CSV table of C-alpha atoms and ligand atoms in Angstrom, one decimal:
chain,number,residue,atom,x,y,z
A,1,MET,CA,0.3,0.1,0.0
A,2,GLN,CA,1.7,3.3,-1.0
A,3,LYS,CA,-0.1,6.5,0.1
A,4,ILE,CA,-0.5,9.3,-2.5
A,5,SER,CA,1.0,12.4,-2.4
A,6,VAL,CA,1.0,15.7,-3.5
A,7,ALA,CA,4.2,15.4,-5.8
A,8,HIS,CA,2.2,11.9,-7.1
A,9,ILE,CA,-0.6,13.9,-8.6
A,10,GLN,CA,1.4,16.4,-9.5
A,11,ASN,CA,3.6,14.0,-11.4
A,12,LYS,CA,0.7,12.4,-12.9
A,13,LYS,CA,0.1,15.7,-15.2
A,14,VAL,CA,3.8,15.5,-16.3
A,15,LYS,CA,3.3,12.1,-17.5
A,16,GLN,CA,-0.4,12.4,-18.9
A,17,GLU,CA,-1.6,10.1,-17.1
A,18,LYS,CA,-5.2,11.2,-15.9
A,19,ILE,CA,-6.0,11.8,-12.3
A,20,THR,CA,-9.5,10.3,-10.7
A,21,MET,CA,-11.2,12.1,-8.0
A,22,LEU,CA,-14.3,11.6,-6.2
A,23,THR,CA,-16.6,12.4,-3.0
A,24,ALA,CA,-16.8,10.4,-0.1
A,25,TYR,CA,-18.6,11.6,3.4
A,26,ASP,CA,-18.2,8.6,5.2
A,27,TYR,CA,-16.1,5.7,6.6
A,28,PRO,CA,-17.6,2.5,4.4
A,29,MET,CA,-17.3,4.9,1.2
A,30,GLY,CA,-14.0,5.8,1.9
A,31,VAL,CA,-13.1,2.4,2.5
A,32,LEU,CA,-14.6,1.5,-1.1
A,33,LEU,CA,-13.0,4.6,-2.8
A,34,ASP,CA,-10.0,3.7,-1.3
A,35,LYS,CA,-10.3,-0.2,-2.3
A,36,ALA,CA,-11.2,0.8,-6.1
A,37,GLY,CA,-8.0,2.9,-6.5
A,38,VAL,CA,-9.1,6.9,-6.6
A,39,ASP,CA,-6.2,8.8,-6.7
A,40,MET,CA,-8.3,11.6,-4.7
A,41,VAL,CA,-11.2,11.5,-2.3
A,42,LEU,CA,-12.5,14.9,-1.7
A,43,VAL,CA,-15.0,15.4,1.6
A,44,GLY,CA,-17.3,17.6,-0.6
A,45,ASP,CA,-19.7,20.0,1.0
A,46,SER,CA,-21.8,18.7,-1.2
A,47,VAL,CA,-22.5,16.1,1.7
A,48,ALA,CA,-25.1,19.2,2.2
A,49,ASN,CA,-27.2,18.2,-0.7
A,50,VAL,CA,-26.6,14.3,-1.1
A,51,VAL,CA,-26.3,13.0,2.3
A,52,LEU,CA,-28.1,15.5,4.8
A,53,GLY,CA,-31.0,16.9,2.5
A,54,LEU,CA,-30.3,20.1,2.7
A,55,GLU,CA,-30.4,22.6,-0.3
A,56,SER,CA,-27.7,24.4,-0.6
A,57,THR,CA,-23.6,23.8,0.4
A,58,THR,CA,-24.0,27.1,2.0
A,59,GLU,CA,-25.8,25.4,4.8
A,60,VAL,CA,-23.0,23.0,6.4
A,61,GLY,CA,-20.1,24.7,8.7
A,62,MET,CA,-16.6,23.6,10.2
A,63,PHE,CA,-18.9,21.2,12.7
A,64,GLU,CA,-20.3,19.2,9.7
A,65,MET,CA,-17.6,18.9,7.5
A,66,LEU,CA,-14.8,18.2,10.2
A,67,HIS,CA,-17.8,15.1,11.4
A,68,HIS,CA,-17.4,13.6,8.1
A,69,ALA,CA,-13.7,14.5,7.0
A,70,LYS,CA,-13.2,12.6,10.0
A,71,ALA,CA,-15.2,9.5,9.4
A,72,VAL,CA,-13.7,9.6,5.5
A,73,ARG,CA,-10.4,9.5,7.0
A,74,ARG,CA,-10.5,6.1,9.0
A,75,GLY,CA,-11.6,4.5,5.7
A,76,VAL,CA,-8.9,5.9,3.6
A,77,LYS,CA,-5.6,4.5,3.7
A,78,GLU,CA,-4.1,5.5,0.3
A,79,ALA,CA,-5.9,8.4,-1.8
A,80,LEU,CA,-5.0,11.9,-0.9
A,81,LEU,CA,-7.3,13.0,1.2
A,82,ILE,CA,-9.0,16.6,1.0
A,83,GLY,CA,-11.3,18.4,2.8
A,84,ASP,CA,-13.5,21.1,1.3
A,85,MET,CA,-13.8,24.3,3.6
A,86,PRO,CA,-17.3,25.4,4.0
A,87,TYR,CA,-18.7,29.1,3.2
A,88,GLU,CA,-17.5,31.4,5.5
A,89,SER,CA,-15.2,29.5,6.8
A,90,TYR,CA,-12.7,30.8,4.6
A,91,GLN,CA,-14.0,34.0,2.7
A,92,THR,CA,-13.5,35.6,6.7
A,93,ALA,CA,-9.8,37.2,8.1
A,94,THR,CA,-7.2,35.7,6.8
A,95,GLN,CA,-5.9,34.3,10.0
A,96,ASP,CA,-9.5,32.7,10.9
A,97,ALA,CA,-9.1,30.8,7.1
A,98,VAL,CA,-5.8,29.3,8.1
A,99,ALA,CA,-6.5,28.3,11.9
A,100,ASN,CA,-9.9,26.7,9.9
A,101,ALA,CA,-7.9,24.9,7.3
A,102,LYS,CA,-5.2,23.5,10.2
A,103,ARG,CA,-8.4,21.6,11.6
A,104,PHE,CA,-8.8,20.0,8.6
A,105,VAL,CA,-5.6,18.5,9.0
A,106,ASP,CA,-4.9,18.5,12.2
A,107,GLU,CA,-8.5,17.2,13.9
A,108,ALA,CA,-10.0,15.3,10.7
A,109,GLY,CA,-6.6,14.1,9.5
A,110,CYS,CA,-6.8,15.7,5.6
A,111,ASP,CA,-3.8,16.1,3.9
A,112,ALA,CA,-5.2,19.2,1.8
A,113,VAL,CA,-8.0,22.0,1.6
A,114,LYS,CA,-10.4,23.3,-0.8
A,115,LEU,CA,-11.7,26.6,-1.3
A,116,GLU,CA,-13.9,27.8,-3.9
A,117,TRP,CA,-12.7,31.2,-5.7
A,118,PHE,CA,-14.1,34.2,-4.0
A,119,ASP,CA,-12.5,38.3,-4.0
A,120,ARG,CA,-10.0,37.5,-1.7
A,121,CYS,CA,-9.3,33.7,-2.7
A,122,ILE,CA,-5.7,34.6,-3.5
A,123,GLU,CA,-4.7,36.3,-0.3
A,124,VAL,CA,-6.0,33.2,1.6
A,125,ALA,CA,-5.0,30.6,-0.4
A,126,ALA,CA,-1.4,31.8,-0.4
A,127,ASP,CA,-1.4,31.9,3.7
A,128,ILE,CA,-2.9,28.6,4.1
A,129,VAL,CA,0.1,27.1,1.5
A,130,GLN,CA,2.1,29.4,3.5
A,131,ALA,CA,1.3,27.6,6.7
A,132,GLY,CA,2.4,24.2,5.1
A,133,ILE,CA,-1.1,22.9,4.2
A,134,PRO,CA,-1.6,21.9,0.1
A,135,VAL,CA,-4.6,23.9,-1.0
A,136,MET,CA,-6.9,23.3,-3.9
A,137,GLY,CA,-8.3,25.5,-6.1
A,138,HIS,CA,-12.0,25.8,-7.4
A,139,VAL,CA,-13.1,28.5,-10.2
A,140,GLY,CA,-16.3,28.3,-12.7
A,141,LEU,CA,-19.2,27.5,-11.2
A,142,THR,CA,-18.4,27.4,-7.6
A,143,PRO,CA,-21.5,26.4,-5.6
A,144,GLN,CA,-21.5,28.3,-2.6
A,145,THR,CA,-21.4,31.6,-4.5
A,146,ALA,CA,-24.2,30.3,-7.3
A,147,GLU,CA,-26.4,33.2,-6.6
A,148,GLN,CA,-24.1,35.7,-7.7
A,149,LEU,CA,-23.0,33.8,-10.9
A,150,GLY,CA,-26.6,33.6,-11.9
A,151,GLY,CA,-27.3,30.7,-10.6
A,152,PHE,CA,-26.1,26.7,-11.4
A,153,LYS,CA,-25.0,27.3,-15.1
A,154,VAL,CA,-21.7,27.0,-17.0
A,155,GLN,CA,-19.7,30.2,-16.7
A,156,GLY,CA,-17.5,31.3,-19.3
A,157,LYS,CA,-19.6,31.1,-22.1
A,158,ASP,CA,-18.2,34.3,-23.8
A,159,ALA,CA,-14.7,35.5,-24.2
A,160,ASP,CA,-14.6,38.4,-21.4
A,161,SER,CA,-16.0,36.1,-18.5
A,162,ALA,CA,-13.6,32.9,-19.6
A,163,LYS,CA,-10.8,35.5,-19.9
A,164,ILE,CA,-11.6,36.3,-15.8
A,165,ILE,CA,-11.8,32.6,-14.9
A,166,ILE,CA,-8.6,31.9,-17.0
A,167,GLY,CA,-7.0,34.7,-14.9
A,168,ASN,CA,-8.2,33.8,-11.5
A,169,ALA,CA,-6.9,30.2,-12.5
A,170,LYS,CA,-3.6,31.4,-13.5
A,171,ALA,CA,-3.7,33.4,-10.4
A,172,LEU,CA,-4.0,30.6,-7.5
A,173,GLU,CA,-1.5,28.5,-9.6
A,174,GLU,CA,0.5,31.5,-8.6
A,175,ALA,CA,-0.8,31.5,-5.1
A,176,GLY,CA,0.8,27.7,-4.9
A,177,CYS,CA,-2.5,25.7,-4.6
A,178,PHE,CA,-1.2,22.2,-5.9
A,179,SER,CA,-4.4,21.5,-8.2
A,180,ILE,CA,-7.7,23.2,-9.0
A,181,VAL,CA,-11.2,22.1,-9.9
A,182,LEU,CA,-12.7,24.0,-13.6
A,183,GLU,CA,-16.4,22.9,-12.9
A,184,CYS,CA,-18.8,23.7,-15.5
A,185,VAL,CA,-16.9,25.6,-18.3
A,186,PRO,CA,-17.1,24.7,-22.0
A,187,ASP,CA,-13.8,22.0,-22.7
A,188,LYS,CA,-12.2,24.3,-25.0
A,189,ILE,CA,-11.6,26.9,-22.2
A,190,ALA,CA,-10.7,23.9,-20.1
A,191,GLN,CA,-8.4,22.9,-22.6
A,192,LEU,CA,-6.8,25.9,-22.6
A,193,ILE,CA,-6.6,26.6,-18.9
A,194,THR,CA,-4.9,22.9,-18.5
A,195,LYS,CA,-2.4,23.6,-20.9
A,196,GLN,CA,-1.9,27.2,-19.6
A,197,LEU,CA,-1.2,26.1,-15.8
A,198,SER,CA,1.6,23.1,-14.6
A,199,ILE,CA,-1.0,22.2,-12.1
A,200,PRO,CA,-3.6,19.5,-12.7
A,201,THR,CA,-6.8,20.5,-13.4
A,202,ILE,CA,-9.8,18.6,-12.1
A,203,GLY,CA,-12.5,18.9,-14.6
A,204,ILE,CA,-16.6,18.2,-13.4
A,205,GLY,CA,-18.4,19.3,-16.2
A,206,ALA,CA,-15.7,20.8,-17.7
A,207,GLY,CA,-15.1,18.3,-20.8
A,208,LEU,CA,-12.0,15.6,-21.7
A,209,TYR,CA,-9.3,17.9,-21.8
A,210,CYS,CA,-9.0,18.4,-17.8
A,211,ASP,CA,-5.8,16.6,-16.0
A,212,GLY,CA,-8.3,14.7,-14.0
A,213,GLN,CA,-12.1,14.4,-13.6
A,214,VAL,CA,-14.0,14.6,-10.2
A,215,LEU,CA,-17.8,13.5,-9.8
A,216,VAL,CA,-20.0,13.3,-7.1
A,217,THR,CA,-20.2,9.5,-6.0
A,218,HIS,CA,-23.9,9.7,-5.2
A,219,ASP,CA,-24.6,10.4,-9.0
A,220,LEU,CA,-22.4,8.2,-10.7
A,221,LEU,CA,-23.9,5.0,-8.1
A,222,GLY,CA,-27.2,6.7,-8.8
A,223,LEU,CA,-28.0,7.4,-4.9
A,224,PHE,CA,-29.2,10.9,-5.5
A,225,ASP,CA,-31.7,11.9,-7.7
A,226,ARG,CA,-33.2,15.1,-6.6
A,227,PHE,CA,-31.4,17.0,-9.6
A,228,ARG,CA,-28.7,15.4,-12.2
A,229,PRO,CA,-26.8,17.7,-14.0
A,230,LYS,CA,-25.8,17.1,-17.5
A,231,PHE,CA,-22.1,16.6,-16.8
A,232,SER,CA,-23.2,13.7,-14.2
A,233,LYS,CA,-22.9,10.2,-15.4
A,234,GLN,CA,-24.7,7.3,-13.4
A,235,TYR,CA,-22.6,4.4,-13.7
A,236,VAL,CA,-24.6,1.9,-11.7
A,237,ASP,CA,-27.8,2.1,-10.2
A,238,LEU,CA,-27.5,1.3,-6.0
A,239,GLY,CA,-30.6,3.1,-5.7
A,240,ALA,CA,-33.1,0.5,-7.7
A,241,ALA,CA,-30.2,-2.1,-5.9
A,242,VAL,CA,-31.1,-1.0,-2.4
A,243,VAL,CA,-35.2,-0.6,-2.5
A,244,ASP,CA,-35.1,-3.9,-4.3
A,245,GLY,CA,-33.2,-5.6,-1.3
A,246,VAL,CA,-35.5,-3.7,1.4
A,247,LYS,CA,-38.5,-4.9,-0.2
A,248,ASN,CA,-37.1,-8.4,-0.3
A,249,PHE,CA,-36.3,-8.0,3.5
A,250,CYS,CA,-40.2,-6.5,4.3
A,251,GLN,CA,-41.6,-9.3,2.2
A,252,GLU,CA,-39.5,-12.0,4.0
A,253,VAL,CA,-40.5,-10.8,7.3
A,254,ARG,CA,-44.3,-10.5,6.4
A,255,GLN,CA,-43.9,-14.1,5.5
A,256,GLY,CA,-42.4,-15.3,8.5
A,257,LYS,CA,-39.3,-16.4,6.1
A,258,PHE,CA,-36.9,-14.7,8.0
A,259,PRO,CA,-34.9,-14.8,10.2
A,260,ASP,CA,-34.4,-18.8,9.0
A,261,GLU,CA,-32.4,-21.4,10.6
A,262,VAL,CA,-29.1,-20.0,9.2
A,263,HIS,CA,-29.7,-16.9,10.8
A,264,SER,CA,-30.5,-17.9,13.9
A,265,TYR,CA,-28.9,-18.7,17.6
A,266,SER,CA,-30.0,-22.0,18.8
A,267,ILE,CA,-29.6,-23.7,22.5
A,268,LYS,CA,-29.5,-27.3,23.4
A,269,GLN,CA,-32.4,-29.1,24.3
A,270,GLU,CA,-31.3,-30.1,27.7
A,271,GLU,CA,-30.4,-26.8,28.5
A,272,LEU,CA,-33.6,-25.6,27.3
A,273,SER,CA,-35.6,-28.0,29.3
A,274,LYS,CA,-34.2,-26.3,32.5
A,275,ILE,CA,-35.7,-23.6,31.7
A,276,ASN,CA,-39.8,-23.6,32.6
A,277,GLY,CA,-39.6,-27.3,31.9
A,278,GLY,CA,-38.7,-26.5,28.4
A,279,ASP,CA,-41.9,-25.0,27.8
A,280,LEU,CA,-41.6,-22.4,25.1
A,281,VAL,CA,-44.7,-20.5,26.2
B,1,LIG,O1,-18.1,19.0,-3.0
B,1,LIG,C1,-18.2,19.2,-3.9
B,1,LIG,O2,-18.8,17.4,-4.4
B,1,LIG,C2,-17.3,19.5,-4.9
B,1,LIG,C3,-17.1,19.0,-6.2
B,1,LIG,C4,-18.1,19.1,-7.4
B,1,LIG,C5,-15.9,19.3,-6.8
B,1,LIG,O3,-16.9,20.8,-4.5
């Protein structure tokens, strides 16, 4: 077993090997993603939507994120583990942002943190990097501030807005970010950014030309159907498998078929006869 490092991820770009990243929010998923050989596991603030049933990622804070990150850490032994900094944990005084980033490392055992673009992003990212914590940037559609971007839609569709995203990505590289998520941008813009940056780009709704790809695991597995963005691909329908399994359980219980002998414990007749004369009622 070899723990994946930031240098290993960056080297993949040099070797032109695609990078994989998926989200996890609990121990069993951490174990399974590691077993499947995912390079990076993100404890995403998408936990708000796909696990906690909330409307917005802005509804989770440090408490929830650390709680879930600790659980994932117990399961992930090889992949690089990244904690997603929640809304308002870094859009704050820079020293508080650094302190919150440190909590992801010290308390939850994360290897890195991710933060979404905002107006003071460069300064905050640079200070967290200075504190010795690897930072992943996130540009394009940034869900925590989606309302300011006109909602959940593709960003950078015209030259002016695309130039801003390209500039932000470059600035994050200069600030010391080790990698950057490109969310919901046209594939050609993502290709341009990927070519111009020396750090790996990880796309979600950003086309084929990024250095790597990330999806929300619950979308990939068919465990979340409240909404399904165009970019997310469902590889398996675990939701249907769960409903089938649960229906079978209910049916067998109602029919008196479960638990059968195989799933029950027995006691020797001689011992049983010492209790209540062996009468069962
Ligand atoms: O929280 C999340 O799941 C994310 C990914 C979509 C990149 O930020």
